[in-house]
Short mmCIF file of C-alpha atoms in Angstrom, two decimals:
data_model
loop_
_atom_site.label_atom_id
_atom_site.label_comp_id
_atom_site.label_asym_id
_atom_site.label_seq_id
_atom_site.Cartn_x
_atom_site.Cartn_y
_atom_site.Cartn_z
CA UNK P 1 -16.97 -5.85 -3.18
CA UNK P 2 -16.35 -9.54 -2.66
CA UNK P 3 -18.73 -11.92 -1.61
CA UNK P 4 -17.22 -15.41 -1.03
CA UNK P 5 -19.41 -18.63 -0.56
CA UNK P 6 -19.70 -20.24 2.50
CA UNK P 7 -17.19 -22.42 4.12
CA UNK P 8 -14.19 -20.54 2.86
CA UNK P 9 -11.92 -17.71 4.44
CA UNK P 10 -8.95 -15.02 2.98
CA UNK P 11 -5.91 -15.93 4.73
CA UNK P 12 -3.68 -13.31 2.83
CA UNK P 13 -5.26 -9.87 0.97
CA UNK P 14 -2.95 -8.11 -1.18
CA UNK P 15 -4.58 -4.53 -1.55
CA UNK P 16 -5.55 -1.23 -0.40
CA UNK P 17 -8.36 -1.99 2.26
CA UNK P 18 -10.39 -5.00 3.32
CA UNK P 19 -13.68 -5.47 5.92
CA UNK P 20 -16.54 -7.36 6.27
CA UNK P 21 -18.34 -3.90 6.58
CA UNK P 22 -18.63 -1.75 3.36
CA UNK P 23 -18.53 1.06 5.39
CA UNK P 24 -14.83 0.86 6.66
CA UNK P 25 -13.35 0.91 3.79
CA UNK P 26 -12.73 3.85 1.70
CA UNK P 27 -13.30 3.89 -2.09
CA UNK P 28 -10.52 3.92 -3.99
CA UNK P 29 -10.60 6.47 -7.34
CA UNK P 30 -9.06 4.95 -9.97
CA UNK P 31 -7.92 6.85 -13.36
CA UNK P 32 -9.88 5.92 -17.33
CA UNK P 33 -8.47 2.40 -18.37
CA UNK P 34 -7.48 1.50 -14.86
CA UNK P 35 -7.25 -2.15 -14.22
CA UNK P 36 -8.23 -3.34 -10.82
CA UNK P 37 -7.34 -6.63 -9.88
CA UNK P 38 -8.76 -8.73 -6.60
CA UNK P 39 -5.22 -10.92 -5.10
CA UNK P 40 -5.85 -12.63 -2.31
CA UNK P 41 -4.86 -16.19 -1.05
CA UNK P 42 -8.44 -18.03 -0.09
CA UNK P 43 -8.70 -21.64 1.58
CA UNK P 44 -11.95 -23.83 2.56
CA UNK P 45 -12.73 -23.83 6.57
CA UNK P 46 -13.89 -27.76 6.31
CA UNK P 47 -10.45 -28.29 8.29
CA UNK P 48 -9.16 -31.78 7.16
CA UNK P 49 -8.22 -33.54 4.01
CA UNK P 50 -11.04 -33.01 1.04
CA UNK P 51 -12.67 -36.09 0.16
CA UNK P 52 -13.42 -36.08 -3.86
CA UNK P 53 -16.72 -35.11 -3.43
CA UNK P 54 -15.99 -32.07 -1.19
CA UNK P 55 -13.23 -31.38 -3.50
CA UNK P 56 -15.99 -31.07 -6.58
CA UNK P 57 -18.36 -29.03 -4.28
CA UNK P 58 -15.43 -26.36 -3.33
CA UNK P 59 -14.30 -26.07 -7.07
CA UNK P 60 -18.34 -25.30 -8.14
CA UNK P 61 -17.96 -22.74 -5.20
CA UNK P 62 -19.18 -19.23 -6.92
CA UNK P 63 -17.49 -15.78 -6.16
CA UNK P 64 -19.29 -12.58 -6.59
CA UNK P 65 -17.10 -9.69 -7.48
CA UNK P 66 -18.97 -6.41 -7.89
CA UNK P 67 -17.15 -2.89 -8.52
CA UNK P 68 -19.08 1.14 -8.59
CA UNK P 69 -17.83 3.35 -11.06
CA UNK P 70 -18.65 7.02 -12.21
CA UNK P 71 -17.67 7.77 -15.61
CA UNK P 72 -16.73 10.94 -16.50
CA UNK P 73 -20.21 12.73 -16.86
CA UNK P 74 -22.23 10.27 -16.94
CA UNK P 75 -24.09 8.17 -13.78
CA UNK P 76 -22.86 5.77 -11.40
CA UNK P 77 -22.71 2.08 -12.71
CA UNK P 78 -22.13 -1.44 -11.38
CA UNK P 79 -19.63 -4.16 -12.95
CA UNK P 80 -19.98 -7.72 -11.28
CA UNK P 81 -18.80 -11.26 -12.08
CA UNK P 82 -19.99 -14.18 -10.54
CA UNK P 83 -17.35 -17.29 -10.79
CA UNK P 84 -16.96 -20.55 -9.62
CA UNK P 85 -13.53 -21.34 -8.29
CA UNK P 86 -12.80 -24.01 -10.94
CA UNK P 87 -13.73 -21.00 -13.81
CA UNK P 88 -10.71 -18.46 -11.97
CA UNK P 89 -8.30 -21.65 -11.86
CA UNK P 90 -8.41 -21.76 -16.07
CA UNK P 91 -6.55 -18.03 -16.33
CA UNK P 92 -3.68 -19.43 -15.32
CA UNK P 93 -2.15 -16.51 -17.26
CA UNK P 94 -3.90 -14.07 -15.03
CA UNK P 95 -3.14 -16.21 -11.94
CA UNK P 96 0.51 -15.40 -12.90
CA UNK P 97 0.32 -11.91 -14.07
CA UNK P 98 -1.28 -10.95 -10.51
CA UNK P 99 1.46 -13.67 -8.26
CA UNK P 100 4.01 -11.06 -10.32
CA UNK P 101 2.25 -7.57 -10.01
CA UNK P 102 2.02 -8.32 -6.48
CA UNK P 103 5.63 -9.51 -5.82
CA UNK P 104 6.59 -6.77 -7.19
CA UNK P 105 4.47 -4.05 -5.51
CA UNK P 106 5.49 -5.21 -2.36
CA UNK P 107 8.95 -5.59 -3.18
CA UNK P 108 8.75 -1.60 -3.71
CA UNK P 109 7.21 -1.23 -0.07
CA UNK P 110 10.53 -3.01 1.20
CA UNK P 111 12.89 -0.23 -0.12
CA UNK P 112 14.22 1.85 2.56
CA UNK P 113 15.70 5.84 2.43
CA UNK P 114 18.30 7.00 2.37
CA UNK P 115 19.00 4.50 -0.36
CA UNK P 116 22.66 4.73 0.68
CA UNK P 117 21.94 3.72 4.49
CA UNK P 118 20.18 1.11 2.96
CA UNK P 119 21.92 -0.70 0.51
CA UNK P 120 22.22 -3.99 1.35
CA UNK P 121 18.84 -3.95 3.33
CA UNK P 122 17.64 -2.79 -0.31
CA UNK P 123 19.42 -5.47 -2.09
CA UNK P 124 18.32 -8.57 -0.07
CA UNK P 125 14.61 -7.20 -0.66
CA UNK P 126 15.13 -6.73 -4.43
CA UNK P 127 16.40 -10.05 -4.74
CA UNK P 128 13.37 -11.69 -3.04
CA UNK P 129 11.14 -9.57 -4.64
CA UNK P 130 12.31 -10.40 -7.90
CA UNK P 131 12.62 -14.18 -7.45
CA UNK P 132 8.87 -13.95 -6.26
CA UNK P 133 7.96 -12.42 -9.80
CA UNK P 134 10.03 -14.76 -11.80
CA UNK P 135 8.73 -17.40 -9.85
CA UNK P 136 4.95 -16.84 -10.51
CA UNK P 137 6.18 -17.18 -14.34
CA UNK P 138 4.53 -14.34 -15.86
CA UNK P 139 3.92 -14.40 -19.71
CA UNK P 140 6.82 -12.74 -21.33
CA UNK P 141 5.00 -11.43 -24.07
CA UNK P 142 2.16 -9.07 -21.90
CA UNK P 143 3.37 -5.57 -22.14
CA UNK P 144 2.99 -4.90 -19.19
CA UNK P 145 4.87 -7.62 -17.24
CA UNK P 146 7.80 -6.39 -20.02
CA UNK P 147 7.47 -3.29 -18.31
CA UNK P 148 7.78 -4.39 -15.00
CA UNK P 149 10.94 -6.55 -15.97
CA UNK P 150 12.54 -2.84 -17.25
CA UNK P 151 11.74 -1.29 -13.99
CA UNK P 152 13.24 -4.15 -11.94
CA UNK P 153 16.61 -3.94 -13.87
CA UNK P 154 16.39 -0.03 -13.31
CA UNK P 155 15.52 -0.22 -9.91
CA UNK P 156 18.46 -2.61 -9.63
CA UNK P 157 21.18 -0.09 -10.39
CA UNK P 158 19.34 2.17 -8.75
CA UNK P 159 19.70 0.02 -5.19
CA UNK P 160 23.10 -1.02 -6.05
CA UNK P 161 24.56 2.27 -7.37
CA UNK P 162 22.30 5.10 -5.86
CA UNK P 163 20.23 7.74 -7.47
CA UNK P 164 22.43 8.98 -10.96
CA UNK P 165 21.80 12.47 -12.00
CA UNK P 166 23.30 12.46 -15.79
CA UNK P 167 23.25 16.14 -16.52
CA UNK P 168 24.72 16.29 -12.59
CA UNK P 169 28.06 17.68 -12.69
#
């Protein structure tokens, strides 16, 4: 659940479901150590240039973020964060991290099968997708953005050459 302050609307939502009514969207079950992360592109509804005061007020604007979980065997819990917009603007790192995760999930939703039909289809949305994720400039040294960079070179071949059974004779 998101709760965003007033005067401000999501103009882009990167993720499974999204409605003003809880009851629309279906929960989402995630696996232990899951990470969930909230991308979305946001912008004030004020309409016209900020002035510096309105500019202040918008970055003290508070989010709520609130997520259920079940551990296993145990009772149903609540996480929530509360943050201003000027508090989410200082992770740039995580800013970055999601810009790439995301480029790179929907890259994936691009591909088209049979690979072979699809090649060049396939290729131009690699490309894109992958100059998306460099371009957020993720930090090299998070493990899992160095995974991500393995699967895209992977993937790569895989587009340009096909599927290669080794053992395939």
């Amino acid at each position: 659940k998101m709760t965003m302050p007033a005067g401000w609307e999501m103009t882009e939502f990167h993720g499974e479901q999204v409605s003003s009514k809880a009851s629309d969207v279906t929960p989402q079950y995630l696996s232990p150590n899951s990470q969930m992360i909230y991308h979305l592109t946001v912008r004030r509804t004020s309409g016209g240039t900020e002035s510096p005061d309105e500019e202040e007020v918008a970055l003290k604007s508070v989010f709520s973020f609130e997520a259920e979980y079940t551990p296993i065997g145990k009772q149903p819990q609540k996480a929530s964060l509360a943050a201003s917009v000027e508090e989410m603007l200082k992770h740039t790192d995580a800013i970055a991290k999601g810009d790439a995760v995301t480029a790179f999930a929907e890259m994936l939703t691009k591909i088209a099968y049979p690979l072979a039909d699809n090649r060049e289809k396939n290729l131009a949305a690699f490309e894109e997708g992958k100059r998306r994720f460099d371009s957020a400039q993720p930090d090299e040294n998070d493990q899992e953005i160095r995974e991500i960079r393995s699967l895209l070179e992977a993937y790569r071949v895989i587009i340009e050459k096909g599927e290669q059974f080794p053992l395939a004779r």
